[in-house]
C-alpha angles and dihedrals in degrees: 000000000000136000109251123196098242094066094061092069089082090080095259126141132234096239088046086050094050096055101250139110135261083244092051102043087048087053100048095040082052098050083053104053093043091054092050092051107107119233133301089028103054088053093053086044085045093054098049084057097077114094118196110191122208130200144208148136131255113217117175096346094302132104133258132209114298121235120205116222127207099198143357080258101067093035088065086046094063092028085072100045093051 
């Protein structure tokens, strides 16, 4: 099946033709662009990729102590036992 020029006259979008999300598309046309970027600059593009997450609770307007996560994993993991 492929993606011919007249349906998207109906105001669609490739992405949306192709059966993914906004959020998908943007992931995978962002992985590509990174890993055909040349040294040093895929390295630099590489390095910003990387996400750390952080927790606490918030008790009368004021913080608590943060906790620092690894992964989603283990956020979901302390999300429950909270």
């Amino acid at each position: 099946r492929g993606i011919y020029i007249g349906s998207m006259s109906q105001g669609s979008t490739f992405w949306r033709l192709a059966g993914m999300s906004y959020l998908q598309y943007l992931t995978k046309a962002s992985a590509t662009v990174r890993m055909g970027l040349k040294e040093p600059m895929r390295s630099a593009a590489l390095s910003r990729e990387v996400i750390t997450y952080n927790r606490s609770n918030w008790e009368g307007g004021q913080q608590g102590p943060v906790e620092h996560i690894s992964s989603l994993a283990e956020a979901a993991t302390r999300q429950g036992s909270s």
